[in-house]
Short mmCIF file of C-alpha atoms (C1' of nucleotides) in Angstrom, two decimals:
data_model
loop_
_atom_site.label_atom_id
_atom_site.label_comp_id
_atom_site.label_asym_id
_atom_site.label_seq_id
_atom_site.Cartn_x
_atom_site.Cartn_y
_atom_site.Cartn_z
CA UNK D 1 0.00 0.00 0.00
CA UNK D 2 1.28 3.43 -0.87
CA UNK D 3 2.34 5.81 1.86
CA UNK D 4 -0.22 8.45 1.12
CA UNK D 5 -3.01 5.89 0.98
CA UNK D 6 -1.90 4.45 4.27
CA UNK D 7 -1.81 7.86 5.92
CA UNK D 8 -5.23 8.75 4.51
CA UNK D 9 -6.64 5.51 5.89
CA UNK D 10 -5.15 6.19 9.31
CA UNK D 11 -6.49 9.73 9.47
CA UNK D 12 -9.92 8.52 8.43
CA UNK D 13 -9.77 5.84 11.10
CA UNK D 14 -8.74 8.43 13.66
CA UNK D 15 -11.74 10.59 12.78
CA UNK D 16 -14.13 7.67 13.12
CA UNK D 17 -12.66 6.29 16.31
CA UNK D 18 -12.74 9.66 18.03
CA UNK D 19 -16.15 10.38 16.55
CA UNK D 20 -15.10 13.81 15.37
CA UNK D 21 -17.84 16.16 14.18
CA UNK D 22 -18.19 18.54 11.27
CA UNK D 23 -15.82 21.45 11.77
CA UNK D 24 -13.51 19.72 14.25
CA UNK D 25 -9.91 20.62 13.63
CA UNK D 26 -7.21 18.13 12.79
CA UNK D 27 -3.49 18.55 13.55
CA UNK D 28 -1.74 21.03 11.30
CA UNK D 29 0.19 19.90 8.24
CA UNK D 30 3.59 20.21 9.86
CA UNK D 31 2.58 18.01 12.73
CA UNK D 32 1.17 15.38 10.42
CA UNK D 33 4.48 15.44 8.54
CA UNK D 34 6.51 14.66 11.63
CA UNK D 35 3.88 12.33 13.05
CA UNK D 36 4.01 10.09 9.99
CA UNK D 37 7.61 10.84 9.13
CA UNK D 38 6.97 11.82 5.54
CA UNK D 39 7.37 14.89 3.40
CA UNK D 40 4.86 17.65 3.00
CA UNK D 41 3.76 16.56 -0.44
CA UNK D 42 2.93 13.08 0.75
CA UNK D 43 0.72 14.38 3.54
CA UNK D 44 -0.85 16.81 1.10
CA UNK D 45 -1.67 13.95 -1.22
CA UNK D 46 -3.27 11.98 1.57
CA UNK D 47 -5.37 14.98 2.56
CA UNK D 48 -6.39 15.54 -1.02
CA UNK D 49 -7.69 11.99 -1.14
CA UNK D 50 -9.73 12.54 1.99
CA UNK D 51 -11.04 15.80 0.58
CA UNK D 52 -12.27 14.01 -2.52
CA UNK D 53 -13.95 11.40 -0.39
CA UNK D 54 -15.81 14.16 1.42
CA UNK D 55 -14.18 13.44 4.77
CA UNK D 56 -12.28 16.67 5.34
CA UNK D 57 -11.96 20.15 3.94
CA UNK D 58 -8.90 22.36 4.07
CA UNK D 59 -8.80 26.07 4.58
CA UNK D 60 -5.66 27.97 3.80
CA UNK D 61 -4.40 30.02 6.69
CA UNK D 62 -6.67 28.21 9.05
CA UNK D 63 -6.38 24.46 9.17
CA UNK D 64 -7.77 21.07 8.27
CA UNK D 65 -11.32 20.31 9.33
CA UNK D 66 -13.62 17.34 9.49
CA UNK D 67 -16.47 17.23 7.02
CA UNK D 68 -19.53 15.19 7.86
CA UNK D 69 -22.96 15.02 6.37
CA UNK D 70 -25.71 14.51 8.87
CA UNK D 71 -28.23 12.13 7.37
CA UNK D 72 -27.85 8.61 8.67
CA UNK D 73 -30.32 6.94 6.31
CA UNK D 74 -28.48 7.93 3.15
CA UNK D 75 -25.89 5.79 1.42
CA UNK D 76 -23.10 7.14 -0.70
CA UNK D 77 -24.06 6.73 -4.33
CA UNK D 78 -20.57 5.47 -5.10
CA UNK D 79 -20.45 2.90 -2.34
CA UNK D 80 -23.37 1.13 -3.97
CA UNK D 81 -21.62 1.26 -7.31
CA UNK D 82 -18.72 -1.04 -6.75
CA UNK D 83 -16.45 1.63 -5.38
CA UNK D 84 -15.57 2.05 -1.72
CA UNK D 85 -17.10 -0.62 0.46
CA UNK D 86 -17.96 1.78 3.27
CA UNK D 87 -21.60 0.96 3.71
CA UNK D 88 -20.83 1.48 7.37
CA UNK D 89 -22.29 -1.29 9.49
CA UNK D 90 -24.98 -2.25 7.02
CA UNK D 91 -25.37 -5.81 5.86
CA UNK D 92 -25.35 -6.26 2.12
CA UNK D 93 -26.66 -9.58 0.78
CA UNK D 94 -27.73 -10.93 -2.58
CA UNK D 95 -30.09 -13.42 -4.16
CA UNK D 96 -28.38 -14.70 -7.27
CA UNK D 97 -30.91 -15.32 -10.04
CA UNK D 98 -28.54 -16.05 -12.88
CA UNK D 99 -24.88 -16.58 -13.72
CA UNK D 100 -24.36 -17.72 -17.27
CA UNK D 101 -22.27 -17.24 -20.39
CA UNK D 102 -24.15 -15.81 -23.35
CA UNK D 103 -23.84 -13.50 -26.33
CA UNK D 104 -24.65 -9.84 -25.78
CA UNK D 105 -27.44 -8.09 -27.59
CA UNK D 106 -26.64 -5.00 -29.66
CA UNK D 107 -27.08 -2.56 -26.78
CA UNK D 108 -24.91 -4.48 -24.37
CA UNK D 109 -22.24 -5.02 -27.00
CA UNK D 110 -22.17 -1.36 -27.83
CA UNK D 111 -21.83 -0.29 -24.21
CA UNK D 112 -19.00 -2.77 -23.69
CA UNK D 113 -17.30 -1.90 -26.94
CA UNK D 114 -17.31 -5.51 -28.13
CA UNK D 115 -18.86 -7.56 -30.91
CA UNK D 116 -22.14 -9.43 -30.57
CA UNK D 117 -20.22 -12.64 -31.22
CA UNK D 118 -17.98 -12.16 -28.19
CA UNK D 119 -18.82 -13.99 -24.99
CA UNK D 120 -20.12 -12.26 -21.88
CA UNK D 121 -21.11 -13.37 -18.42
CA UNK D 122 -24.63 -12.40 -17.54
CA UNK D 123 -25.31 -11.90 -13.83
CA UNK D 124 -28.70 -11.17 -12.35
CA UNK D 125 -29.16 -10.42 -8.67
CA UNK D 126 -31.63 -8.99 -6.21
CA UNK D 127 -29.74 -7.13 -3.50
CA UNK D 128 -30.71 -6.49 0.09
CA UNK D 129 -29.54 -3.99 2.69
CA UNK D 130 -30.20 -5.17 6.22
CA UNK D 131 -32.69 -7.65 4.80
CA UNK D 132 -34.76 -5.07 2.93
CA UNK D 133 -35.07 -5.39 -0.86
CA UNK D 134 -32.83 -2.73 -2.23
CA UNK D 135 -32.42 -3.20 -5.96
CA UNK D 136 -32.54 -5.50 -8.93
CA UNK D 137 -29.37 -5.75 -10.98
CA UNK D 138 -28.58 -7.16 -14.39
CA UNK D 139 -24.95 -6.97 -15.38
CA UNK D 140 -22.68 -8.16 -18.16
CA UNK D 141 -18.95 -8.88 -17.94
CA UNK D 142 -16.60 -9.21 -20.88
CA UNK D 143 -15.49 -12.82 -20.71
CA UNK D 144 -12.13 -12.06 -22.30
CA UNK D 145 -11.37 -10.00 -19.18
CA UNK D 146 -13.34 -11.92 -16.56
CA UNK D 147 -12.91 -15.51 -17.73
CA UNK D 148 -14.69 -17.21 -14.84
CA UNK D 149 -17.54 -16.48 -12.44
CA UNK D 150 -19.71 -18.67 -10.26
CA UNK D 151 -22.52 -18.28 -7.75
CA UNK D 152 -20.21 -18.03 -4.75
CA UNK D 153 -18.19 -15.21 -6.25
CA UNK D 154 -21.28 -13.41 -7.43
CA UNK D 155 -23.04 -13.72 -4.06
CA UNK D 156 -20.11 -11.85 -2.55
CA UNK D 157 -18.35 -8.89 -4.15
CA UNK D 158 -17.54 -9.39 -7.82
CA UNK D 159 -15.26 -6.38 -7.79
CA UNK D 160 -13.11 -7.69 -4.97
CA UNK D 161 -12.71 -10.92 -6.91
CA UNK D 162 -11.86 -9.19 -10.16
CA UNK D 163 -9.26 -6.97 -8.55
CA UNK D 164 -7.90 -9.62 -6.23
CA UNK D 165 -7.80 -12.94 -8.02
CA UNK D 166 -7.64 -11.63 -11.56
CA UNK D 167 -5.20 -8.86 -10.77
CA UNK D 168 -6.78 -6.27 -12.99
CA UNK D 169 -7.38 -2.77 -11.72
CA UNK D 170 -10.59 -0.85 -12.09
CA UNK D 171 -10.15 2.65 -13.36
CA UNK D 172 -13.30 4.67 -13.77
CA UNK D 173 -16.99 4.44 -14.51
CA UNK D 174 -19.75 6.29 -16.30
CA UNK D 175 -23.13 6.23 -14.58
CA UNK D 176 -26.32 7.12 -16.39
CA UNK D 177 -29.34 7.80 -14.20
CA UNK D 178 -32.98 8.32 -14.92
CA UNK D 179 -36.33 8.01 -13.22
CA UNK D 180 -39.09 5.83 -14.58
CA UNK D 181 -41.83 3.35 -13.78
CA UNK D 182 -41.46 -0.29 -12.86
CA UNK D 183 -42.34 -3.08 -15.26
CA UNK D 184 -44.40 -5.98 -13.96
CA UNK D 185 -41.41 -8.30 -13.59
CA UNK D 186 -39.26 -5.70 -11.87
CA UNK D 187 -42.09 -4.94 -9.48
CA UNK D 188 -42.20 -8.64 -8.65
CA UNK D 189 -38.52 -8.73 -7.68
CA UNK D 190 -38.78 -5.60 -5.56
CA UNK D 191 -42.11 -6.39 -3.90
CA UNK D 192 -43.76 -3.33 -5.42
CA UNK D 193 -46.56 -2.60 -7.86
CA UNK D 194 -46.25 -2.18 -11.60
CA UNK D 195 -45.82 1.50 -12.58
CA UNK D 196 -44.42 2.43 -9.19
CA UNK D 197 -41.62 5.01 -9.47
CA UNK D 198 -38.03 3.85 -9.63
CA UNK D 199 -34.50 5.04 -10.11
CA UNK D 200 -32.57 3.31 -12.87
CA UNK D 201 -28.83 3.52 -13.11
CA UNK D 202 -26.80 2.08 -15.95
CA UNK D 203 -23.08 1.96 -15.31
CA UNK D 204 -20.15 1.17 -17.53
CA UNK D 205 -17.06 0.20 -15.57
CA UNK D 206 -13.68 0.56 -17.21
CA UNK D 207 -10.33 -0.91 -16.32
CA UNK D 208 -7.53 1.52 -15.64
CA UNK D 209 -6.42 1.06 -19.23
CA UNK D 210 -9.76 2.44 -20.39
CA UNK D 211 -11.33 -0.80 -21.59
CA UNK D 212 -14.95 -1.38 -20.54
CA UNK D 213 -15.39 -4.70 -18.75
CA UNK D 214 -18.75 -4.44 -16.98
CA UNK D 215 -22.08 -2.96 -18.01
CA UNK D 216 -24.83 -3.06 -15.43
CA UNK D 217 -28.42 -1.94 -15.14
CA UNK D 218 -29.77 -1.41 -11.66
CA UNK D 219 -33.37 -0.73 -10.73
CA UNK D 220 -33.75 0.64 -7.24
CA UNK D 221 -36.57 0.22 -4.77
CA UNK D 222 -37.71 3.81 -4.44
CA UNK D 223 -38.49 3.63 -0.74
CA UNK D 224 -35.10 2.29 0.27
CA UNK D 225 -32.90 4.11 -2.17
CA UNK D 226 -31.72 7.35 -0.66
CA UNK D 227 -28.33 8.50 -1.82
CA UNK D 228 -25.88 11.14 -0.79
CA UNK D 229 -23.29 12.61 -3.13
CA UNK D 230 -20.60 14.80 -1.67
CA UNK D 231 -19.25 17.12 -4.32
CA UNK D 232 -16.22 19.34 -4.23
CA UNK D 233 -16.36 22.89 -5.35
CA UNK D 234 -16.27 24.43 -8.74
CA UNK D 235 -12.81 23.15 -9.50
CA UNK D 236 -12.01 25.80 -12.06
CA UNK A 1 -6.23 32.44 -12.75
CA UNK A 2 -3.76 29.86 -11.54
CA UNK A 3 -1.32 28.29 -13.95
CA UNK A 4 -2.58 24.75 -13.58
CA UNK A 5 -6.18 25.87 -14.03
CA UNK A 6 -5.25 27.79 -17.13
CA UNK A 7 -3.41 24.82 -18.59
CA UNK A 8 -6.30 22.50 -17.78
CA UNK A 9 -8.71 24.86 -19.50
CA UNK A 10 -6.49 25.02 -22.58
CA UNK A 11 -6.13 21.28 -22.84
CA UNK A 12 -9.87 20.85 -22.47
CA UNK A 13 -10.43 23.44 -25.15
CA UNK A 14 -7.95 21.67 -27.40
CA UNK A 15 -9.84 18.39 -26.98
CA UNK A 16 -13.14 20.00 -27.85
CA UNK A 17 -11.87 22.02 -30.78
CA UNK A 18 -10.21 19.02 -32.36
CA UNK A 19 -13.18 16.85 -31.49
CA UNK A 20 -10.97 14.14 -30.01
CA UNK A 21 -12.60 10.80 -29.23
CA UNK A 22 -12.39 8.38 -26.33
CA UNK A 23 -8.96 6.79 -26.31
CA UNK A 24 -7.23 9.45 -28.40
CA UNK A 25 -3.75 10.15 -27.12
CA UNK A 26 -2.58 13.52 -25.90
CA UNK A 27 1.02 14.76 -25.97
CA UNK A 28 3.25 13.19 -23.36
CA UNK A 29 3.94 14.90 -20.06
CA UNK A 30 7.36 16.16 -21.05
CA UNK A 31 6.03 17.84 -24.13
CA UNK A 32 3.23 19.51 -22.20
CA UNK A 33 5.87 20.80 -19.77
CA UNK A 34 7.89 22.50 -22.47
CA UNK A 35 4.82 23.52 -24.43
CA UNK A 36 3.42 25.47 -21.49
CA UNK A 37 6.79 26.31 -19.98
CA UNK A 38 6.00 25.00 -16.52
CA UNK A 39 7.31 22.31 -14.24
CA UNK A 40 6.20 18.73 -14.18
CA UNK A 41 4.15 19.10 -11.01
CA UNK A 42 2.13 21.94 -12.49
CA UNK A 43 1.22 19.93 -15.56
CA UNK A 44 0.43 16.96 -13.35
CA UNK A 45 -1.92 19.09 -11.31
CA UNK A 46 -3.70 20.30 -14.42
CA UNK A 47 -4.09 16.74 -15.64
CA UNK A 48 -5.39 15.64 -12.27
CA UNK A 49 -8.09 18.29 -12.53
CA UNK A 50 -9.11 17.03 -15.94
CA UNK A 51 -9.11 13.48 -14.67
CA UNK A 52 -11.52 14.43 -11.90
CA UNK A 53 -13.75 16.15 -14.39
CA UNK A 54 -13.89 12.95 -16.38
CA UNK A 55 -12.18 14.44 -19.42
CA UNK A 56 -9.02 12.35 -19.53
CA UNK A 57 -7.46 9.29 -17.96
CA UNK A 58 -3.81 8.62 -17.46
CA UNK A 59 -2.03 5.33 -17.79
CA UNK A 60 1.43 4.93 -16.41
CA UNK A 61 3.93 3.75 -18.94
CA UNK A 62 1.55 4.49 -21.73
CA UNK A 63 0.23 8.02 -21.95
CA UNK A 64 -2.60 10.44 -21.44
CA UNK A 65 -5.90 9.64 -23.14
CA UNK A 66 -9.18 11.34 -23.82
CA UNK A 67 -12.19 10.12 -21.92
CA UNK A 68 -15.63 10.68 -23.36
CA UNK A 69 -19.00 9.29 -22.50
CA UNK A 70 -21.22 8.68 -25.46
CA UNK A 71 -24.74 9.65 -24.50
CA UNK A 72 -25.69 13.05 -25.86
CA UNK A 73 -29.01 13.40 -24.02
CA UNK A 74 -27.50 13.18 -20.56
CA UNK A 75 -26.43 16.15 -18.48
CA UNK A 76 -23.74 16.05 -15.86
CA UNK A 77 -25.40 15.85 -12.48
CA UNK A 78 -23.00 18.46 -11.15
CA UNK A 79 -23.51 20.93 -13.96
CA UNK A 80 -27.14 21.22 -12.92
CA UNK A 81 -26.09 21.74 -9.34
CA UNK A 82 -24.40 25.09 -9.50
CA UNK A 83 -21.02 23.69 -10.33
CA UNK A 84 -19.44 23.82 -13.75
CA UNK A 85 -21.52 25.70 -16.24
CA UNK A 86 -20.81 23.29 -19.07
CA UNK A 87 -24.30 22.46 -20.17
CA UNK A 88 -22.78 22.47 -23.61
CA UNK A 89 -24.87 24.42 -26.06
CA UNK A 90 -28.11 24.02 -24.17
CA UNK A 91 -30.18 27.02 -23.23
CA UNK A 92 -31.02 27.29 -19.55
CA UNK A 93 -33.82 29.67 -18.59
CA UNK A 94 -35.94 30.29 -15.52
CA UNK A 95 -39.37 31.46 -14.46
CA UNK A 96 -38.94 33.23 -11.15
CA UNK A 97 -41.93 32.58 -8.89
CA UNK A 98 -40.63 34.15 -5.72
CA UNK A 99 -37.75 36.17 -4.29
CA UNK A 100 -38.39 37.28 -0.75
CA UNK A 101 -36.88 37.63 2.69
CA UNK A 102 -38.45 35.41 5.35
CA UNK A 103 -37.68 33.35 8.42
CA UNK A 104 -36.73 29.72 7.88
CA UNK A 105 -38.77 26.87 9.27
CA UNK A 106 -37.10 24.35 11.56
CA UNK A 107 -35.93 22.06 8.74
CA UNK A 108 -34.42 24.83 6.66
CA UNK A 109 -32.73 26.37 9.70
CA UNK A 110 -31.25 23.06 10.67
CA UNK A 111 -29.86 22.38 7.20
CA UNK A 112 -28.33 25.84 7.06
CA UNK A 113 -27.02 25.67 10.61
CA UNK A 114 -28.76 28.88 11.62
CA UNK A 115 -31.50 29.96 14.00
CA UNK A 116 -35.16 30.25 13.03
CA UNK A 117 -34.95 33.95 13.88
CA UNK A 118 -32.22 34.58 11.30
CA UNK A 119 -33.20 36.00 7.93
CA UNK A 120 -33.09 34.01 4.73
CA UNK A 121 -33.83 34.72 1.11
CA UNK A 122 -36.39 32.36 -0.33
CA UNK A 123 -36.15 31.77 -4.07
CA UNK A 124 -38.57 29.70 -6.08
CA UNK A 125 -38.04 28.96 -9.74
CA UNK A 126 -39.19 26.73 -12.53
CA UNK A 127 -36.25 25.96 -14.80
CA UNK A 128 -36.20 25.12 -18.48
CA UNK A 129 -33.63 23.47 -20.73
CA UNK A 130 -34.11 24.40 -24.37
CA UNK A 131 -37.64 25.50 -23.50
CA UNK A 132 -38.68 22.20 -21.92
CA UNK A 133 -39.75 22.21 -18.26
CA UNK A 134 -36.85 20.71 -16.42
CA UNK A 135 -37.35 21.16 -12.70
CA UNK A 136 -38.96 23.08 -9.88
CA UNK A 137 -36.61 24.58 -7.33
CA UNK A 138 -37.11 26.06 -3.89
CA UNK A 139 -33.98 27.41 -2.28
CA UNK A 140 -32.95 29.36 0.78
CA UNK A 141 -29.92 31.60 1.16
CA UNK A 142 -28.47 32.80 4.45
CA UNK A 143 -29.02 36.55 4.34
CA UNK A 144 -25.98 37.25 6.51
CA UNK A 145 -23.88 35.82 3.67
CA UNK A 146 -26.01 36.81 0.67
CA UNK A 147 -27.38 40.21 1.74
CA UNK A 148 -29.19 41.07 -1.46
CA UNK A 149 -30.98 39.29 -4.29
CA UNK A 150 -33.48 40.41 -6.89
CA UNK A 151 -35.36 38.97 -9.82
CA UNK A 152 -32.69 39.85 -12.37
CA UNK A 153 -29.94 38.11 -10.45
CA UNK A 154 -32.13 35.11 -9.76
CA UNK A 155 -33.22 34.75 -13.37
CA UNK A 156 -29.56 34.39 -14.27
CA UNK A 157 -27.00 32.41 -12.28
CA UNK A 158 -27.14 33.06 -8.56
CA UNK A 159 -23.83 31.34 -8.07
CA UNK A 160 -22.00 33.55 -10.52
CA UNK A 161 -23.36 36.57 -8.68
CA UNK A 162 -22.41 35.24 -5.27
CA UNK A 163 -18.89 34.42 -6.34
CA UNK A 164 -18.43 37.47 -8.49
CA UNK A 165 -20.06 40.46 -6.84
CA UNK A 166 -19.96 39.21 -3.28
CA UNK A 167 -16.46 37.77 -3.53
CA UNK A 168 -17.13 34.67 -1.50
CA UNK A 169 -15.94 31.29 -2.71
CA UNK A 170 -18.05 28.18 -2.81
CA UNK A 171 -16.36 25.17 -1.34
CA UNK A 172 -18.37 21.97 -1.40
CA UNK A 173 -21.87 20.57 -1.33
CA UNK A 174 -23.83 17.65 0.04
CA UNK A 175 -26.55 16.31 -2.26
CA UNK A 176 -29.32 14.06 -0.99
CA UNK A 177 -31.32 12.24 -3.64
CA UNK A 178 -34.45 10.17 -3.53
CA UNK A 179 -37.25 9.09 -5.78
CA UNK A 180 -40.89 9.80 -5.02
CA UNK A 181 -44.23 10.90 -6.37
CA UNK A 182 -45.29 14.39 -7.36
CA UNK A 183 -47.69 16.43 -5.27
CA UNK A 184 -50.54 18.20 -7.02
CA UNK A 185 -48.85 21.61 -6.95
CA UNK A 186 -45.51 20.24 -8.16
CA UNK A 187 -47.29 18.44 -10.98
CA UNK A 188 -48.80 21.76 -11.95
CA UNK A 189 -45.44 23.47 -12.28
CA UNK A 190 -43.94 20.61 -14.29
CA UNK A 191 -46.94 19.98 -16.51
CA UNK A 192 -47.34 16.45 -15.20
CA UNK A 193 -49.95 14.47 -13.27
CA UNK A 194 -50.14 14.08 -9.52
CA UNK A 195 -48.34 10.91 -8.32
CA UNK A 196 -46.12 10.82 -11.38
CA UNK A 197 -42.59 9.66 -10.51
CA UNK A 198 -39.93 12.25 -9.77
CA UNK A 199 -36.37 12.67 -8.64
CA UNK A 200 -35.88 14.95 -5.66
CA UNK A 201 -32.51 16.37 -4.77
CA UNK A 202 -31.82 18.43 -1.69
CA UNK A 203 -28.46 20.15 -1.69
CA UNK A 204 -26.60 22.04 0.97
CA UNK A 205 -23.94 24.32 -0.47
CA UNK A 206 -21.06 25.38 1.75
CA UNK A 207 -18.58 28.18 1.39
CA UNK A 208 -14.94 27.23 1.30
CA UNK A 209 -14.78 27.99 5.01
CA UNK A 210 -17.33 25.26 5.63
CA UNK A 211 -20.34 27.45 6.41
CA UNK A 212 -23.60 26.47 4.71
CA UNK A 213 -25.09 29.33 2.74
CA UNK A 214 -27.67 27.72 0.45
CA UNK A 215 -30.15 24.92 0.94
CA UNK A 216 -32.19 23.94 -2.07
CA UNK A 217 -34.84 21.39 -2.93
CA UNK A 218 -35.21 20.47 -6.55
CA UNK A 219 -37.95 18.36 -8.06
CA UNK A 220 -37.10 17.08 -11.52
CA UNK A 221 -39.35 16.34 -14.46
CA UNK A 222 -38.75 12.62 -14.83
CA UNK A 223 -38.87 12.60 -18.61
CA UNK A 224 -36.25 15.31 -19.09
CA UNK A 225 -33.97 14.51 -16.23
CA UNK A 226 -31.27 12.17 -17.39
CA UNK A 227 -27.98 12.53 -15.61
CA UNK A 228 -24.49 11.24 -16.10
CA UNK A 229 -21.98 10.94 -13.29
CA UNK A 230 -18.40 10.17 -14.18
CA UNK A 231 -16.67 8.57 -11.23
CA UNK A 232 -13.01 7.85 -10.71
CA UNK A 233 -11.85 4.53 -9.49
CA UNK A 234 -11.67 3.08 -6.05
CA UNK A 235 -9.22 5.64 -4.81
CA UNK A 236 -7.88 3.49 -2.00
"C1'" DA T 1 -15.24 48.99 23.48
"C1'" DA T 2 -14.64 49.10 18.83
"C1'" DT T 3 -11.81 49.70 15.00
"C1'" DT T 4 -7.47 49.38 12.58
"C1'" DA T 5 -2.87 48.12 11.70
"C1'" DT T 6 0.63 44.44 12.44
"C1'" DA T 7 2.49 39.99 13.02
"C1'" DA T 8 2.18 34.92 13.37
"C1'" DT T 9 -0.01 30.86 11.57
"C1'" DT T 10 -1.13 27.72 8.02
"C1'" DG T 11 -2.37 25.63 3.67
"C1'" DT T 12 -1.46 26.09 -1.58
"C1'" DA T 13 1.18 27.01 -5.86
"C1'" DC T 14 5.07 26.05 -8.09
"C1'" DC T 15 9.83 24.52 -8.83
"C1'" DG T 16 13.19 20.73 -9.76
"C1'" DG T 17 14.90 16.61 -8.59
"C1'" DT T 18 15.43 10.91 -7.95
"C1'" DA T 19 13.55 6.43 -8.10
"C1'" DC T 20 10.42 3.30 -9.83
"C1'" DA T 21 6.58 0.48 -11.89
"C1'" DA T 22 3.66 -0.30 -15.79
"C1'" DT T 23 3.43 -0.32 -20.56
"C1'" DT T 24 5.09 -0.67 -25.13
"C1'" DA T 25 8.56 -1.41 -28.64
"C1'" DA T 26 12.65 -3.74 -30.15
"C1'" DA T 27 15.70 -7.48 -30.28
"C1'" DC T 28 16.33 -12.10 -29.91
"C1'" DA T 29 15.49 -17.07 -29.78
"C1'" DA T 30 12.81 -21.22 -30.77
"C1'" DT O 1 5.76 -17.13 -37.33
"C1'" DT O 2 5.50 -17.20 -32.44
"C1'" DG O 3 6.88 -16.59 -28.13
"C1'" DT O 4 10.49 -14.59 -24.87
"C1'" DT O 5 13.74 -11.50 -23.22
"C1'" DT O 6 15.56 -6.85 -23.20
"C1'" DA O 7 15.42 -2.04 -23.60
"C1'" DA O 8 13.06 2.43 -24.15
"C1'" DT O 9 9.06 5.07 -22.94
"C1'" DT O 10 6.09 7.28 -19.75
"C1'" DG O 11 3.34 8.45 -15.77
"C1'" DT O 12 3.42 8.21 -10.42
"C1'" DA O 13 5.40 8.33 -5.71
"C1'" DC O 14 8.06 10.76 -2.87
"C1'" DC O 15 11.48 14.16 -1.35
"C1'" DG O 16 12.62 18.98 0.01
"C1'" DG O 17 12.61 23.49 -1.02
"C1'" DT O 18 10.77 28.87 -1.79
"C1'" DA O 19 7.19 32.10 -2.17
"C1'" DC O 20 2.76 33.51 -1.17
"C1'" DA O 21 -2.20 34.35 0.08
"C1'" DA O 22 -5.81 33.69 3.33
"C1'" DT O 23 -6.86 33.40 7.99
"C1'" DT O 24 -6.37 34.28 12.80
"C1'" DA O 25 -4.25 36.32 16.78
"C1'" DT O 26 -2.00 40.27 18.71
"C1'" DA O 27 -0.96 44.97 19.32
"C1'" DA O 28 -1.93 49.70 18.53
"C1'" DT O 29 -5.09 53.28 17.93
"C1'" DT O 30 -9.19 55.83 18.22
#
DNA sequence: AATTATAATTGTACCGGTACAATTAAACAA
DNA sequence: TTGTTTAATTGTACCGGTACAATTATAATT
C-alpha cells in the first residue's frame, strides 16, 4: 500500500474512532508530517484523497477540518456502485438469479465496446440492505477480461474478486441515471406494484487502461434508495 | 487564474476544438511541460483536474488519453447543481416565482445551521432546458452571507453573482437524492400528473470555510432529467 | 469597546529533482 | 511465425525546497 493511501486511511480511522464532528480541527500539516515521518507533499496527497472522499476540507491560513454530512439513512451513491465498500455497518446480501455465459445483444455489446459474437457473463441479482429489498441488478462482464464467475463469487463482491484474483485494476466508470416506472417483472422482484416510481442507473465500468469490462443496469426500490453525493467545489 | 487551471482549460479546449474521441492520445507529459513552460508538477496538477472532471485518464507507462462518455441526451449531475456551467450548447432559462426575505422553518434552519430567527432569502423557480420544463426549485440563502438578491440576479446564475459580486468562494456541497411521487402543486409546475414519478434532490452548499449558505430542494421532471456521473476509481 | 494596523499561523502554488513500476517497442530465440 | 527476453518510454510516488495568500491572533489606535 502506498504511503499516502496508508496515511489517509489512518487519518480517516482516527476521525471515526474519536467520533469527530463537522468542523472539528485536525493537527496542522507540519505536525502530520513529523507524526508520519513523511514529506509535506505526501501528507498533502493523503489529505487531497480525503477531501475528494468528502471526509475533510482544508482552509488555507486556518487548518484542516472534518467534514460530515448529517443524514444517517443515506448511502453514498458510489459505495453502492462497486467503489468504496464503506456501507458502514450495514449488511449487504444478494439473491443470485442467474450466472451464465451468453452472447450480448446490440445494446450491451455497444456499451461494452465488443462484438455481438464475443462472450459475456450475464449476472442477475436482487440485492438487500439489512434484509430489505434494495435493488434489482442485471450486469454483463466481458469474458475475455473476466474468464470465470460462479454463484459463490457473485453472491459476494464481484469487484473484490476481479481486482484480487484476476489482478486487474478498475479505473473509472460512467453512470447514467434516470427516473421511470417499474415493469411488472421488476415490481415482482422488488415487492412493489407495476408502474411504481423507480430510479434506474446504468453503469459502464472501465479498467484503468480504459477498456470497458462491466455494463450493469440497476433498478432501485424507491423507498429504500436514498443517496448522498458529496461534491467538491467548482474546480475551475 | 492559476497556472494549472489555465493549462487544464487550454487542454480541455484543445480536446473540444479538435473533437478528439475516447482513447485518443494527448502529448506526453514532457512535451506539455515545455509547451506550457512549466514544471512537471504543475502539468500533473492540471491533468489531475481534468481526470476528476472525467475528461481524460492517465495510464502509467503508456500516456494520457481522452475520456468521453457517449450519450448526448444526458447532463452532468453536477452541472445542474451550481457547479461547472458546461451544459454544452443548451439554453437554460428560468421562471422566477418568488424572491423574498423570510424566516426559515425548523428544517431549513437546521440544514443551514442557523437559528429560526435569522433572515433568509427564499427563491422559487421553474427551470427550463431548451424550452422544456426541467425542474422546480425552492432554495434558501443565508441573508448574513447573501445580503441582497433580486429577480434579475435570480433569473440568471445566482452562483455567478455570489462568487463574483460578493467575492465569496463556494467550497463543497452535500446532495441528498431520492425518488418519489409528485404532489398536485408540483405536478402543476412541471406539466405532469399528480403521483407521477420524480427525482428529488436536496443540496446544501457550503462556502470554502465550511459554512452552509444555500439549501435547495429540486424536483425534476422525470422525462427530461437524465444525468451522467463520471466517477473515478476506487481511490484506495 | 470598537476599530485598525501588524504579526504569526497555516495551507497552496510552483519549482526541480530521484527512483520506480507499468506499458510498449525492439531485439532475440525457438 | 510465435513466443520470450531486453530495452526504451512514460506516468506516479516521494522528497525537500521557496514564495505567497488567506486566515487568525496580537498589538496599537481611536
